[in-house]
XYZ file of C-alpha atoms in Angstrom:
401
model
C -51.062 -65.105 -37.851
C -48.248 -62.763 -38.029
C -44.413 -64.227 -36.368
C -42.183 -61.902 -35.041
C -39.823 -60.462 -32.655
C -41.050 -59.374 -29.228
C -41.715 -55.876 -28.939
C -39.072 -53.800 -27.360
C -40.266 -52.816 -23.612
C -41.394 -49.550 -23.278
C -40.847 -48.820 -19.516
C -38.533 -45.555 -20.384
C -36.239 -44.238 -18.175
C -38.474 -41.102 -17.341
C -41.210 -44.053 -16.328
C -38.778 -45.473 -14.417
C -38.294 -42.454 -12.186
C -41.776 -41.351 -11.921
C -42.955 -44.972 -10.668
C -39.810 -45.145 -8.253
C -40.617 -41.564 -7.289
C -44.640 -42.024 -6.713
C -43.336 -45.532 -4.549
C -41.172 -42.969 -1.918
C -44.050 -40.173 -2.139
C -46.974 -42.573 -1.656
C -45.264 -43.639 2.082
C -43.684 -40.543 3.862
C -44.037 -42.134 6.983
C -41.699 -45.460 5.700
C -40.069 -42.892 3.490
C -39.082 -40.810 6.856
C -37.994 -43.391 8.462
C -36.051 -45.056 6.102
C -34.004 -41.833 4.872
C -33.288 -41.290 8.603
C -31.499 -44.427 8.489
C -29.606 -43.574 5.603
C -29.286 -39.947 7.056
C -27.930 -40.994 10.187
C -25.578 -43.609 8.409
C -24.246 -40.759 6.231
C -24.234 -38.095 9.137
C -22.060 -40.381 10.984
C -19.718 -41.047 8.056
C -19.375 -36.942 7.990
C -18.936 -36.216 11.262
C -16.458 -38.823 11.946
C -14.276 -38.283 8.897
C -14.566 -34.298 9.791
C -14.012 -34.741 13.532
C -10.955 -37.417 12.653
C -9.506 -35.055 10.164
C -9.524 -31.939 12.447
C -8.231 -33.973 15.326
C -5.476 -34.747 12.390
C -4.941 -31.523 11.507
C -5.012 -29.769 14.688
C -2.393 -32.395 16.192
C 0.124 -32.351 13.352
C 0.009 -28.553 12.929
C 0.872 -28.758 17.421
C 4.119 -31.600 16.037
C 5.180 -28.568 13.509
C 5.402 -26.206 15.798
C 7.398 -28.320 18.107
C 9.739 -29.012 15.054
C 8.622 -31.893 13.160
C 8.763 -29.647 10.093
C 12.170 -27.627 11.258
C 15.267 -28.069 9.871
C 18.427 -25.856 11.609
C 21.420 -24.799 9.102
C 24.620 -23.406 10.791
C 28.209 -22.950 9.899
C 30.498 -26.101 10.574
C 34.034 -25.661 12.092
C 36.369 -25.542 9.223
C 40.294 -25.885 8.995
C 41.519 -24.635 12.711
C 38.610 -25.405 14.448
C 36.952 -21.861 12.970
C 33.350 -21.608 11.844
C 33.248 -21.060 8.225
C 30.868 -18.503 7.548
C 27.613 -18.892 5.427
C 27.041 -16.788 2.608
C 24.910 -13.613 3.040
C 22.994 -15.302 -0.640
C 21.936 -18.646 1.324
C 18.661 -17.524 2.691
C 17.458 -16.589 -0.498
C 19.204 -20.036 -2.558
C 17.399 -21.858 0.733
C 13.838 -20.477 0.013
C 14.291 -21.916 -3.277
C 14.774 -25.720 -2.591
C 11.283 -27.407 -3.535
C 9.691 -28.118 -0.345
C 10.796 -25.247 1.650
C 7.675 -22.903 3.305
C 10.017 -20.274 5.321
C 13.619 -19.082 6.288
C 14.564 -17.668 9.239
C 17.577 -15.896 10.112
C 19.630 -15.804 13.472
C 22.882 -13.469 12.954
C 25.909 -14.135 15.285
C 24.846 -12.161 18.744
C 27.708 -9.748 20.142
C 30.320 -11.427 22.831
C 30.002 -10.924 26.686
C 26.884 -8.916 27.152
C 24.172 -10.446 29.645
C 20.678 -9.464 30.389
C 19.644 -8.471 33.814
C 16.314 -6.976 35.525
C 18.014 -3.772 36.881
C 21.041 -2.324 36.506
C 22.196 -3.345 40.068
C 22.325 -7.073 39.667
C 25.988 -8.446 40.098
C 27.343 -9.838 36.303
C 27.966 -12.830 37.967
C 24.077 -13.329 37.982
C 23.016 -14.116 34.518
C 19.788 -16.487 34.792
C 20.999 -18.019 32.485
C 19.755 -15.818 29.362
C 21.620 -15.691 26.213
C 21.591 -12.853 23.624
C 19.681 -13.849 20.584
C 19.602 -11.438 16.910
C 16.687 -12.121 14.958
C 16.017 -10.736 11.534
C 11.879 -9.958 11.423
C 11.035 -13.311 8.879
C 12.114 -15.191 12.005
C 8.363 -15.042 13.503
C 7.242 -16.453 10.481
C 9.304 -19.346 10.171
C 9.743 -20.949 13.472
C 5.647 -20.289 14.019
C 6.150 -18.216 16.947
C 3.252 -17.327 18.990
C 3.128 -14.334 21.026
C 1.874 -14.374 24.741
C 2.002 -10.204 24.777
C 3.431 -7.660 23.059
C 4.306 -7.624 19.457
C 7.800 -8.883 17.052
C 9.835 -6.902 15.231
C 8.852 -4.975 12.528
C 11.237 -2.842 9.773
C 11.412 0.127 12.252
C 11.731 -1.568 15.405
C 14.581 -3.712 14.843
C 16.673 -0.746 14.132
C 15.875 0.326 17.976
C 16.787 -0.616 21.117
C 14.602 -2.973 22.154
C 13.569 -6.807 22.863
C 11.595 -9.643 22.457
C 11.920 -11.934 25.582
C 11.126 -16.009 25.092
C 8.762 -17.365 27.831
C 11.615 -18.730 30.317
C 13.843 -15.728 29.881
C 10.867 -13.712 30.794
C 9.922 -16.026 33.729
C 13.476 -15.792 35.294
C 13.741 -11.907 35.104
C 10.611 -11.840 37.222
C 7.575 -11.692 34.973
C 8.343 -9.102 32.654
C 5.990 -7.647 30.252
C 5.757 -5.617 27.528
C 6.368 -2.001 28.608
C 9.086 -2.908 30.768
C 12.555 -2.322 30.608
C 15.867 -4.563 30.988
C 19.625 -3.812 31.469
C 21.268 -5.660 28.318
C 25.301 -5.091 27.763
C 25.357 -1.976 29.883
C 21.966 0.283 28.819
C 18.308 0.090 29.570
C 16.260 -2.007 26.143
C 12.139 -1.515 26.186
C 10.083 -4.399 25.976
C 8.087 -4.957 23.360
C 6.499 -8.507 23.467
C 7.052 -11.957 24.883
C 6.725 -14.923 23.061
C 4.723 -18.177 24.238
C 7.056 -21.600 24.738
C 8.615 -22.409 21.685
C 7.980 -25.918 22.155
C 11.491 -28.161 21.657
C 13.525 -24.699 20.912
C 14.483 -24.585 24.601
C 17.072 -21.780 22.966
C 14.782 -19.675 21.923
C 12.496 -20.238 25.085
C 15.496 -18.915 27.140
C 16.595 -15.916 24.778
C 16.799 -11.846 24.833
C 16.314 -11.439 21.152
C 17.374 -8.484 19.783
C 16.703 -6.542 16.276
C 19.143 -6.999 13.627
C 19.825 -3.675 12.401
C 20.403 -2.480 15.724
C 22.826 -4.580 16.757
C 24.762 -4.069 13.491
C 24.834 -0.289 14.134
C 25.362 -0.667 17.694
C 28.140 -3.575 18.306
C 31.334 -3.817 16.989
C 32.918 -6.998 15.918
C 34.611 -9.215 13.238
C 31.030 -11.422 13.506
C 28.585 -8.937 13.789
C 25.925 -9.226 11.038
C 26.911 -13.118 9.915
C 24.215 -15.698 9.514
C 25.020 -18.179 13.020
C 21.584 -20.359 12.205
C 18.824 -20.705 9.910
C 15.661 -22.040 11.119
C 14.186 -23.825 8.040
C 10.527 -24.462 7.852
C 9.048 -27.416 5.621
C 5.849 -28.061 4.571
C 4.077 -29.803 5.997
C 5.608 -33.474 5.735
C 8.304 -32.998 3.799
C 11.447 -32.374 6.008
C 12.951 -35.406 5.128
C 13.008 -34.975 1.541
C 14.565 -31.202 1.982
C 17.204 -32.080 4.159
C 19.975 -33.171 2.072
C 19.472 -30.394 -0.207
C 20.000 -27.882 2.231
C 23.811 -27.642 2.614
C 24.492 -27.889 -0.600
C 21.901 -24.625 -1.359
C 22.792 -22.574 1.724
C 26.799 -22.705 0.611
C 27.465 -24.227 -2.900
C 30.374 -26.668 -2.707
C 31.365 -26.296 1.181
C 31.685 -28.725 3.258
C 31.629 -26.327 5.912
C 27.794 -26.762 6.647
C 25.774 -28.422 9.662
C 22.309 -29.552 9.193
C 19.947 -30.769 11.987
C 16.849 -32.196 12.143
C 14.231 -33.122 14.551
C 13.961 -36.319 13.327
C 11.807 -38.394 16.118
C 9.704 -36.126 16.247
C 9.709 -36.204 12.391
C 9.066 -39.884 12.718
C 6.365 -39.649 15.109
C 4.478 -36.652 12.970
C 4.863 -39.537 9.828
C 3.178 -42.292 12.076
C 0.888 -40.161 13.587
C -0.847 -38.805 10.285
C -0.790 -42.387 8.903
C -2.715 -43.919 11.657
C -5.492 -40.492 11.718
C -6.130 -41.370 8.160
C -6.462 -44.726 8.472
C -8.710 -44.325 11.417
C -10.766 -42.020 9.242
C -10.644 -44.604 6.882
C -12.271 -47.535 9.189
C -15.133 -45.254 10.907
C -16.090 -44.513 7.053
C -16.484 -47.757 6.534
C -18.480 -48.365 9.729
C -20.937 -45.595 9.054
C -21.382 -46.654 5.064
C -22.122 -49.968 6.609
C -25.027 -48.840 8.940
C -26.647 -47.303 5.800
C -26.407 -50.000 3.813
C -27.998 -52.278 6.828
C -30.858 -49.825 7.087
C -31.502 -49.746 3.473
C -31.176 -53.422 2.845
C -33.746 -54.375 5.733
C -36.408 -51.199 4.435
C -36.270 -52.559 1.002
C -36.803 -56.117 2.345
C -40.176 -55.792 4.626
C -41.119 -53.592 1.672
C -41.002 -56.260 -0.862
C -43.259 -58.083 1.574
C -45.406 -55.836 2.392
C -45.802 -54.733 -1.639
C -46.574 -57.915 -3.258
C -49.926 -57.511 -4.150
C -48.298 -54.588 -6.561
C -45.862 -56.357 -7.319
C -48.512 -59.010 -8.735
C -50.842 -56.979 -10.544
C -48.295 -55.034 -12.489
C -46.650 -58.411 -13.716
C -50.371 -59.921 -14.199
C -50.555 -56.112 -16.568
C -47.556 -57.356 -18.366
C -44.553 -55.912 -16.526
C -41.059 -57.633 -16.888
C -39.560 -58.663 -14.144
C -36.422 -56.513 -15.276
C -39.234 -53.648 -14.958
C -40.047 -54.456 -11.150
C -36.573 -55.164 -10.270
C -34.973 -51.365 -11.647
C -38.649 -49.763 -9.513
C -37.072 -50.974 -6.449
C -33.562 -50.279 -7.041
C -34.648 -46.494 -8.088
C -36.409 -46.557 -5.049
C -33.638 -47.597 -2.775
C -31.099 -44.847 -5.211
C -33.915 -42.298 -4.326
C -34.202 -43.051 -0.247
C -31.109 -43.532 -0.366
C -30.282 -39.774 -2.051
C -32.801 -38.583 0.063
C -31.221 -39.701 3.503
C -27.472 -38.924 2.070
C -28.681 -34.997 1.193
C -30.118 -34.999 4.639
C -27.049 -36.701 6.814
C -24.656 -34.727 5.217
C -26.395 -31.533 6.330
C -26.683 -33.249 9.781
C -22.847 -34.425 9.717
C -21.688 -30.832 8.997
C -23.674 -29.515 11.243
C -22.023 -31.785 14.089
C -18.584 -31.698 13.217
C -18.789 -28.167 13.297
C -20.207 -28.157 17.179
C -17.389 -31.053 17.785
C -14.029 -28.397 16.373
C -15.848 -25.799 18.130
C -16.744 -27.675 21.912
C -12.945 -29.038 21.578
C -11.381 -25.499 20.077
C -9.983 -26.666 16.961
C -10.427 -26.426 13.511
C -13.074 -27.049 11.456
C -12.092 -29.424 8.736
C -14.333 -31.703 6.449
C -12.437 -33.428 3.838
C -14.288 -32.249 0.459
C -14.224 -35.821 -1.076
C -16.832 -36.333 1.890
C -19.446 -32.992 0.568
C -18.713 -33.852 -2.962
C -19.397 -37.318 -3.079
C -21.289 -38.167 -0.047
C -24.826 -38.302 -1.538
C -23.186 -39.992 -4.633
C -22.068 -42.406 -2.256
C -24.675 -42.817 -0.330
C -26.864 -43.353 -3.720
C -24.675 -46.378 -4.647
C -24.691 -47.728 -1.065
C -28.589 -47.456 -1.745
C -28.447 -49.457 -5.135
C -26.537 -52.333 -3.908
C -28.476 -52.987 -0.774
C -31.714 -52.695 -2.312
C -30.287 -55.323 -5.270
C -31.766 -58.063 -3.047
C -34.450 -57.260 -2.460
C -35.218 -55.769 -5.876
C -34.416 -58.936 -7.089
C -36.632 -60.708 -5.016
C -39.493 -58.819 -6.101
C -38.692 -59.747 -9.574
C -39.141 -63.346 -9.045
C -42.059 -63.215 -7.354
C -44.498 -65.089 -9.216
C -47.733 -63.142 -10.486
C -50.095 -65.567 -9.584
C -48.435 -66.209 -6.108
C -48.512 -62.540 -4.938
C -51.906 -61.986 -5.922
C -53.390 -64.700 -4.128
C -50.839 -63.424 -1.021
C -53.828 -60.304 -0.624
C-alpha cells in the first residue's frame, strides 16, 4: 500500500464555467425568469440614477443661469466719492483666475439718453428703461437666451442698433425684431430680444447697445470704461473665485466691488448635495431588489437540485466543487440579467429626459460597472445558498429523489 498526499482536485476553472454555464442553459425558463429579476433590479438602478442625475443637472444648470455661478466686478468709489476706473487689462487677468468659465463686459452707457417707442412720446415718459453697452462675449457669459432675433456680432455692434431685455421689450409695447425705437434722439433697428434673465432684473429692463457704436457715436470723459463685469464660474465654484477677483481685475486697488449671489449660491450647494445623495439611496434600493431575487432563485434551486447535488458528491465531488457551481451560476444569471437591465434602464431614462424635456444624462460609473456590479451582487446572494448545497450530505440528497 502506497501513503500519500491527496491528489490535487482537478475541477479547473474552464470546468467550472462550463458546468455553471450548462446549469443556466439546461433551464431557460428559471433562467428567464431569474435574469428578469436581476434585469429589472439593475434597470431600476439605471434609470433612477440617470433620471436623478438629469433632474440634477437640468436644475442646477436653471440655478446658473439665475446666478448661482455669477459673480459682478465694478469700480468702487474712491477718494471724493469718484469711481475709480478698472483697467482696460482686467478682463483678460479675470479669464485667467482658475475657476473662471467666461467674462463679460458692460462699458459705462452715455448720460441722459432714454428709450422711447416713437419719437412723439414726452421725455418725461421713460418706462423705466435704462441704456445698457454690451461688448459681444456678454451673451456668452451671463447665458443669455434669446426669445427672437439675434446678439451682437463684430459688425453689428459698430451699428445703430439694439438688443431689448424681455421687460424693456414688454413696456415699449411688444416689440420685435424688425422694429425700430427712438434712443437719445434717432431711430435704432431691432435686432433681437432676449428671454428673462432670471435674477438680472437690470438686464431684464435694458436697451443694450453695441460697444463700438457707442464709442464712435457718444462723447464723454466715460465713454468706453469697463462699469461691470459679469463673471461666470464653473459650475460650483463661485465661492472659491471670489476673493481672487479684485485683486486680478485691478492689481493692488482697493478701488474694486465684488458681488455675489450668494443664497442662491448656497441653495445650488445644498441642492446638488441632496440630488446625489438621493441618487445614492435609490441605488441602493434597486441593488437590493437584485440581490433579493437572486438570493431566493438560488435558494428553491438548491432544493429543487439535490438529487445532482448528491450524485456528483457520491462521484467524488468536493463540496468546495458544488459550492463555486452555484456561485458561477448566480455570477452568470446574475451577468445575464445586469447586460439585459442596463439595456432596459437606458432605454427608460432616455423616454423619462425626453417625456420631461431635459437632458439625457447617465452617469458612466453606472454603463461601466453596472454588469460588474450586478455580477458581484450575484456572487454574494447566491453564497448561501451555494453553501448550502455544499453541505448537503450525499447520502441524504439521494435518498431526497
Amino acid at each position: 500500500m502506497t501513503w500519500g498526499f491527496p491528489a490535487r482536485s482537478r475541477f479547473r476553472l474552464r470546468d467550472l464555467l462550463r458546468t455553471a454555464w450548462l446549469g443556466v442553459s439546461s433551464r431557460p425558463q428559471r433562467t428567464a425568469l431569474a435574469a428578469l429579476g436581476v434585469a429589472l433590479g439593475i434597470a431600476s438602478l439605471t434609470a433612477l440614477t440617470g433620471a436623478a442625475a438629469s433632474n440634477q443637472v437640468q436644475l442646477l444648470a436653471d440655478l446658473d443661469r439665475m446666478g448661482a455661478n455669477l459673480a459682478i466686478v465694478t469700480p468702487a468709489q474712491g477718494p471724493g466719492e469718484a469711481s475709480m476706473p478698472l483697467p482696460e487689462t482686467a478682463p483678460e487677468m479675470v479669464r485667467r483666475v482658475d475657476g473662471v468659465a467666461d467674462v463679460g463686459v458692460f462699458e459705462t452707457a452715455p448720460e441722459d439718453v432714454a428709450v422711447y417707442r416713437t419719437d412723439v412720446v414726452p421725455e418725461t415718459e421713460s418706462n423705466g428703461i435704462r441704456v445698457a453697452v454690451a461688448r459681444p462675449e456678454v451673451f456668452r457669459a451671463i447665458e443669455a437666451r434669446l426669445a427672437a432675433g439675434r446678439w451682437f456680432d463684430d459688425a453689428s455692434r459698430a451699428l445703430p442698433v439694439v438688443v431689448l431685455g424681455r421687460t424693456a421689450a414688454d413696456r415699449l409695447g411688444g416689440v420685435r425684431p424688425g422694429d425700430r425705437v427712438w434712443i437719445g434722439g434717432e431711430w435704432y433697428g431691432v435686432i433681437g430680444v432676449l428671454e428673462s434673465a432670471g435674477l438680472a432684473a437690470e438686464i431684464d429692463a435694458s436697451a443694450i447697445l453695441g460697444d463700438r457704436w457707442v464709442r464712435d457715436r457718444f462723447d464723454g470723459p466715460d465713454i468706453g470704461d469697463i462699469s461691470a463685469m459679469y463673471v461666470r464660474a464653473e459650475p460650483g465654484r463661485v465661492g472659491r473665485i471670489t476673493d481672487a477677483l479684485a485683486a486680478a481685475a485691478s492689481p493692488g486697488s482697493p478701488y474694486v466691488s465684488v458681488s455675489a449671489l450668494t443664497e442662491l449660491a448656497d441653495a445650488r450647494s445644498a441642492a446638488d448635495d441632496s440630488l446625489s445623495t438621493l441618487g445614492v439611496v435609490l441605488a441602493g434600493i434597486a441593488l437590493l431588489v437584485g440581490a433579493v431575487g437572486i438570493a431566493n432563485t438560488m435558494v428553491v434551486t438548491v432544493l429543487e437540485r439535490r438529487g445532482e447535488i448528491g450524485l456528483r458528491r457520491s462521484l467524488g465531488a468536493r463540496p468546495s466543487h458544488v459550492a463555486a457551481q452555484f456561485l458561477a451560476e448566480a455570477a452568470a444569471l446574475a451577468l445575464i440579467g445586469g447586460v439585459a437591465g442596463l439595456v432596459l434602464g437606458i432605454g427608460a431614462a432616455a423616454v423619462l429626459a425626453l417625456v420631461s424635456g431635459q437632458p439625457l444624462v447617465v452617469p458612466v460609473g453606472v454603463v461601466v460597472a453596472g454588469p460588474g456590479v450586478a455580477v458581484i451582487v450575484g456572487a454574494v446572494a447566491g453564497l448561501y445558498p451555494a453553501l448550502r448545497a455544499a453541505r448537503l450530505s450525499p447520502t441524504l440528497a439521494l435518498r431526497a429523489v
